[in-house]
Short mmCIF file of C-alpha atoms and ligand atoms in Angstrom, two decimals:
data_model
loop_
_atom_site.label_atom_id
_atom_site.label_comp_id
_atom_site.label_asym_id
_atom_site.label_seq_id
_atom_site.Cartn_x
_atom_site.Cartn_y
_atom_site.Cartn_z
CA MET A 199 -123.16 -69.39 170.83
CA ASN A 200 -125.46 -72.44 172.11
CA LEU A 201 -126.18 -74.92 169.18
CA ALA A 202 -128.44 -76.99 170.88
CA LEU A 203 -130.36 -74.27 172.29
CA MET A 204 -131.43 -72.88 170.14
CA ALA A 205 -132.26 -75.64 167.96
CA VAL A 206 -134.41 -75.85 171.27
CA SER A 207 -135.54 -72.95 171.08
CA MET A 208 -137.55 -74.20 167.24
CA VAL A 209 -139.52 -76.88 168.90
CA THR A 210 -143.24 -76.56 166.65
CA LYS A 211 -146.50 -77.62 167.44
CA THR A 212 -148.54 -79.77 165.34
CA GLU A 213 -151.90 -80.74 165.90
CA VAL A 214 -152.26 -84.17 166.08
CA GLU A 215 -154.89 -86.26 164.32
CA ASN A 216 -157.94 -87.24 166.40
CA PRO A 217 -160.94 -88.55 163.88
CA ILE A 218 -162.44 -88.90 167.61
CA PHE A 219 -162.52 -85.58 169.36
CA VAL A 220 -163.53 -82.55 167.06
CA GLN A 221 -160.95 -80.29 169.36
CA GLN A 222 -157.55 -82.30 168.37
CA PRO A 223 -154.73 -81.57 170.45
CA ILE A 224 -152.15 -80.30 170.27
CA GLU A 225 -148.36 -81.91 169.99
CA ASN A 226 -144.51 -80.57 169.83
CA ILE A 227 -142.93 -81.81 167.19
CA PHE A 228 -138.82 -81.19 168.24
CA GLU A 229 -137.14 -80.20 163.86
CA PHE A 230 -132.91 -79.72 165.12
CA ALA A 231 -130.44 -81.22 162.56
CA VAL A 232 -127.56 -83.80 164.11
CA THR A 233 -124.16 -84.29 162.18
CA PRO A 234 -120.80 -86.23 164.19
CA GLY A 235 -118.51 -83.07 164.18
CA VAL A 236 -117.58 -80.14 161.44
CA ALA A 237 -114.91 -82.62 160.08
CA ASN A 238 -115.57 -86.21 161.35
CA LYS A 239 -118.32 -87.84 158.33
CA PHE A 240 -117.81 -91.26 161.11
CA ILE A 241 -121.17 -91.94 162.70
CA THR A 242 -119.71 -94.52 165.24
CA PRO A 243 -123.20 -97.34 165.80
CA GLU A 244 -123.33 -96.62 169.93
CA GLN A 245 -124.92 -93.43 168.02
CA MET A 246 -126.51 -94.90 165.02
CA ARG A 247 -128.39 -97.44 168.38
CA LEU A 248 -129.29 -93.97 170.10
CA LEU A 249 -130.51 -91.98 167.33
CA ALA A 250 -132.60 -95.00 166.75
CA GLU A 251 -133.60 -95.09 170.58
CA ILE A 252 -134.94 -91.21 170.12
CA ILE A 253 -136.18 -91.38 167.02
CA GLY A 254 -138.67 -94.38 167.12
CA GLU A 255 -141.71 -95.04 165.81
CA LYS A 256 -142.71 -91.82 165.48
CA GLY A 257 -140.62 -89.90 164.11
CA THR A 258 -137.85 -89.34 161.00
CA LEU A 259 -134.48 -89.31 160.15
CA GLU A 260 -133.68 -87.80 157.25
CA TYR A 261 -130.41 -87.90 155.02
CA THR A 262 -129.29 -84.22 152.93
CA PRO A 263 -126.98 -82.62 150.74
CA ASP A 264 -126.04 -80.27 153.44
CA HIS A 265 -123.61 -82.91 155.06
CA ARG A 266 -125.95 -83.87 158.69
CA PHE A 267 -129.41 -85.64 159.54
CA ILE A 268 -132.97 -83.73 160.27
CA VAL A 269 -134.51 -85.24 162.61
CA LYS A 270 -138.07 -84.74 163.10
CA LEU A 271 -140.08 -86.61 166.55
CA PRO A 272 -142.66 -85.28 169.06
CA THR A 273 -141.35 -85.13 171.72
CA GLU A 274 -141.96 -83.51 175.54
CA GLU A 275 -138.32 -83.07 176.39
CA PRO A 276 -136.13 -81.48 173.46
CA LYS A 277 -133.47 -80.60 176.49
CA SER A 278 -133.03 -83.89 177.54
CA VAL A 279 -132.83 -86.21 173.88
CA VAL A 280 -130.35 -82.44 173.40
CA GLU A 281 -128.64 -83.93 176.00
CA GLN A 282 -128.35 -87.85 175.17
CA LEU A 283 -127.18 -86.47 171.10
CA GLU A 284 -124.33 -84.58 172.58
CA HIS A 285 -122.75 -86.96 175.80
CA SER A 286 -122.44 -89.25 172.63
CA GLY A 287 -120.68 -86.62 171.01
CA LEU A 288 -123.33 -85.43 168.62
CA ILE A 289 -123.36 -82.49 167.08
CA VAL A 290 -127.15 -80.84 167.96
CA MET A 291 -127.65 -77.89 165.50
CA PRO A 292 -130.84 -75.48 164.77
CA ILE A 293 -132.23 -76.27 161.09
CA GLY A 294 -134.05 -72.78 158.66
CA ASP A 295 -132.78 -70.41 158.11
CA VAL A 296 -129.55 -69.76 159.42
CA LEU A 297 -125.54 -70.95 159.17
CA ASN A 298 -124.23 -73.98 158.40
CA ILE A 299 -120.74 -75.31 157.75
CA LYS A 300 -119.91 -77.58 155.42
CA ALA A 301 -116.61 -78.63 155.75
CA CYS A 302 -114.21 -81.61 153.90
CA ASP A 303 -113.28 -84.65 156.05
CA PHE A 304 -109.50 -83.40 155.67
CA CYS A 305 -108.75 -86.45 154.26
CA TYR A 306 -109.95 -88.84 156.83
CA GLY A 307 -107.84 -86.28 158.94
CA GLU A 308 -104.52 -86.40 157.92
CA LYS A 309 -104.65 -82.56 155.99
CA ALA A 310 -105.78 -81.66 159.74
CA GLU A 311 -103.60 -78.70 159.95
CA SER A 312 -106.72 -75.85 158.61
CA ILE A 313 -109.52 -78.29 160.95
CA PRO A 314 -109.24 -75.51 164.20
CA TYR A 315 -110.22 -72.95 162.06
CA ALA A 316 -113.49 -75.10 160.57
CA GLU A 317 -114.31 -75.32 164.38
CA GLU A 318 -113.58 -72.27 165.41
CA ILE A 319 -116.14 -70.91 162.73
CA ALA A 320 -118.44 -73.41 163.39
CA SER A 321 -118.65 -72.28 166.26
CA GLU A 322 -118.61 -68.55 166.46
CA LEU A 323 -121.33 -68.82 163.35
CA GLY A 324 -122.69 -71.97 163.27
CA GLY A 325 -126.86 -71.47 163.81
CA LEU A 326 -126.50 -68.19 163.69
CA LYS A 327 -129.56 -67.10 162.44
CA LEU A 328 -130.42 -65.08 158.75
CA PRO A 329 -132.35 -63.94 156.06
CA LYS A 330 -131.93 -66.91 154.53
CA GLU A 331 -129.86 -69.80 154.22
CA LEU A 332 -126.27 -70.19 154.19
CA HIS A 333 -123.15 -71.97 153.47
CA ILE A 334 -119.66 -72.04 154.46
CA GLY A 335 -117.74 -73.82 152.59
CA PHE A 336 -114.24 -74.62 154.21
CA ASN A 337 -111.91 -77.48 152.31
CA GLY A 338 -108.18 -77.76 153.77
CA CYS A 339 -106.90 -78.47 150.42
CA GLY A 340 -106.97 -76.56 147.12
CA MET A 341 -107.86 -79.51 145.81
CA ALA A 342 -111.22 -78.25 147.13
CA CYS A 343 -112.94 -81.70 146.41
CA TYR A 344 -115.73 -81.01 148.88
CA ARG A 345 -116.73 -78.18 146.42
CA ALA A 346 -116.82 -75.31 148.64
CA VAL A 347 -116.62 -72.33 146.20
CA PHE A 348 -120.63 -73.81 145.18
CA ASP A 349 -121.31 -73.12 148.80
CA ASP A 350 -123.14 -68.88 149.16
CA ILE A 351 -119.04 -68.34 151.03
CA GLY A 352 -116.21 -71.27 150.49
CA ILE A 353 -113.22 -70.59 152.35
CA VAL A 354 -110.40 -73.02 151.02
CA TYR A 355 -107.28 -73.04 152.78
CA ARG A 356 -104.68 -72.73 151.05
CA LYS A 357 -100.06 -72.25 152.07
CA LYS A 358 -101.15 -71.67 155.81
CA LYS A 359 -103.76 -69.40 154.92
CA PHE A 360 -106.82 -68.37 153.48
CA ASP A 361 -108.94 -67.94 149.60
CA LEU A 362 -112.21 -66.78 150.55
CA PHE A 363 -115.25 -67.43 147.59
CA ILE A 364 -118.31 -65.28 147.66
CA GLY A 365 -122.43 -65.51 146.97
CA SER A 366 -123.05 -68.74 144.41
CA LYS A 367 -126.30 -69.99 143.31
CA PRO A 368 -125.81 -73.23 144.12
CA VAL A 369 -128.95 -74.73 142.82
CA GLY A 370 -130.85 -74.21 140.21
CA ARG A 371 -130.76 -74.84 136.15
CA THR A 372 -128.29 -71.69 136.41
CA ALA A 373 -126.34 -73.19 138.88
CA HIS A 374 -122.74 -70.81 139.52
CA ALA A 375 -119.64 -71.09 141.12
CA ALA A 376 -118.38 -68.58 143.94
CA GLN A 377 -116.41 -65.40 142.15
CA PRO A 378 -112.68 -65.31 144.51
CA VAL A 379 -113.00 -62.14 146.17
CA ALA A 380 -109.96 -63.35 147.91
CA GLU A 381 -107.00 -65.40 148.20
CA GLY A 382 -103.97 -65.28 151.03
CA ILE A 383 -105.88 -63.95 154.54
CA GLU A 384 -104.19 -64.62 157.66
CA PRO A 385 -105.49 -67.44 159.86
CA ASP A 386 -106.04 -64.69 162.52
CA GLU A 387 -107.55 -61.92 160.01
CA LEU A 388 -109.47 -64.60 158.17
CA LEU A 389 -113.26 -64.94 160.80
CA PRO A 390 -113.69 -61.52 161.63
CA LEU A 391 -114.15 -60.59 157.35
CA LEU A 392 -116.30 -63.61 158.42
CA LYS A 393 -118.25 -61.74 161.03
CA ARG A 394 -117.99 -58.67 158.85
CA ILE A 395 -119.24 -59.99 155.87
CA ILE A 396 -122.24 -62.02 157.60
CA ASP A 397 -123.51 -58.64 159.88
CA GLU A 398 -123.34 -56.83 157.06
CA TYR A 399 -125.57 -58.58 154.58
CA LYS A 400 -128.00 -59.60 158.02
CA GLU A 401 -129.24 -56.15 158.21
CA ASN A 402 -129.08 -55.34 154.94
CA ALA A 403 -130.36 -57.86 152.96
CA HIS A 404 -134.31 -58.87 152.34
CA PRO A 405 -136.11 -61.31 153.96
CA ASN A 406 -135.59 -64.59 151.96
CA GLU A 407 -133.34 -63.17 149.98
CA ARG A 408 -130.26 -65.40 149.45
CA LEU A 409 -126.60 -64.17 149.34
CA PHE A 410 -126.32 -64.48 145.83
CA LYS A 411 -129.01 -62.15 145.06
CA TYR A 412 -127.88 -59.33 147.61
CA PHE A 413 -124.61 -59.60 146.26
CA LYS A 414 -125.57 -59.42 142.98
CA ARG A 415 -127.91 -56.03 144.09
CA VAL A 416 -125.73 -54.09 146.61
CA LYS A 417 -123.33 -54.62 144.45
CA LYS A 418 -120.23 -54.69 146.78
CA ILE A 419 -120.33 -56.11 150.53
CA GLN A 420 -117.45 -54.99 152.70
CA HIS A 421 -114.35 -53.54 149.87
CA PHE A 422 -115.43 -56.40 147.13
CA HIS A 423 -117.24 -55.82 144.18
CA TYR A 424 -119.24 -57.74 142.81
CA GLN A 425 -118.56 -58.76 139.27
CA ASP A 426 -121.14 -61.26 136.78
CA MET A 427 -120.64 -65.28 137.73
CA SER A 428 -123.47 -66.48 135.62
CA SER A 429 -123.70 -68.49 133.01
CA LYS A 430 -123.81 -67.69 129.45
CA ILE A 431 -125.78 -69.68 127.86
CA GLU A 432 -129.08 -68.29 127.49
CA VAL A 433 -131.79 -71.23 129.00
CA GLU A 434 -135.33 -71.74 129.21
CA PRO A 435 -136.28 -69.00 131.87
CA ALA A 436 -138.35 -71.15 134.47
CA PRO A 437 -141.73 -69.63 136.13
CA CYS A 438 -140.74 -69.40 139.34
CA GLY A 439 -137.95 -66.90 138.50
CA ASP A 440 -135.34 -69.64 139.83
S1 SF4 B 683 -110.60 -80.94 149.80
FE1 SF4 B 683 -108.18 -81.81 150.07
S2 SF4 B 683 -107.96 -82.16 151.76
FE2 SF4 B 683 -110.76 -81.64 152.42
S3 SF4 B 683 -111.50 -84.15 151.87
FE3 SF4 B 683 -110.05 -82.86 149.43
S4 SF4 B 683 -108.20 -83.06 148.95
FE4 SF4 B 683 -108.53 -83.46 151.05
#
């Protein structure tokens, strides 16, 4: 899947404010996510300079809790923007209701054994359009210090195999961890299993239905049965449904 091409296809059109003309001119706004890598969390000075130059006075760079920056800038040349950023080693991704991989830094690369699996998942599934945003947390050891079990799908590498967690409620006052559904998944079985889970969710979820809500509604994803992981402490219901 070409993440950059997907990002380019998401250019939106916005009216430019101009008090003189009744008919406002239309401006193309290119919105995309940018990150230094699946495992790498460091942006080089050259990459920073390039980002500052590309964003200029009219664009914005926003830090997010999802391990990536969101860039918004008016441009008629989104492909050229992507080419420059990719040439500098940055990864450009689409934003919105798409699949995002949030890997740990693998102890600054010292526990690197499982990085290729995280990168393969990112290249196969990253940017996939879904009924609602979906984050796959991938952590390189059982410490799970990047909180993979608090992502929609959590993957933890342990003893050369993988543990799988599904259906966290990542935000809100009733947030909770994902349900542990499998331990000791063989490396060659992980990606096919993830694809089946995501295909099932994509095919059957309602628009805007996050994975935890879907799991709670249908009670079974693949052969994994739903268990209630929600907090047993009562809190005042939120008007938005939280
Ligand atoms: S989850 Fe494990 S491998 Fe990844 S950064 Fe934390 S301690 Fe290191």
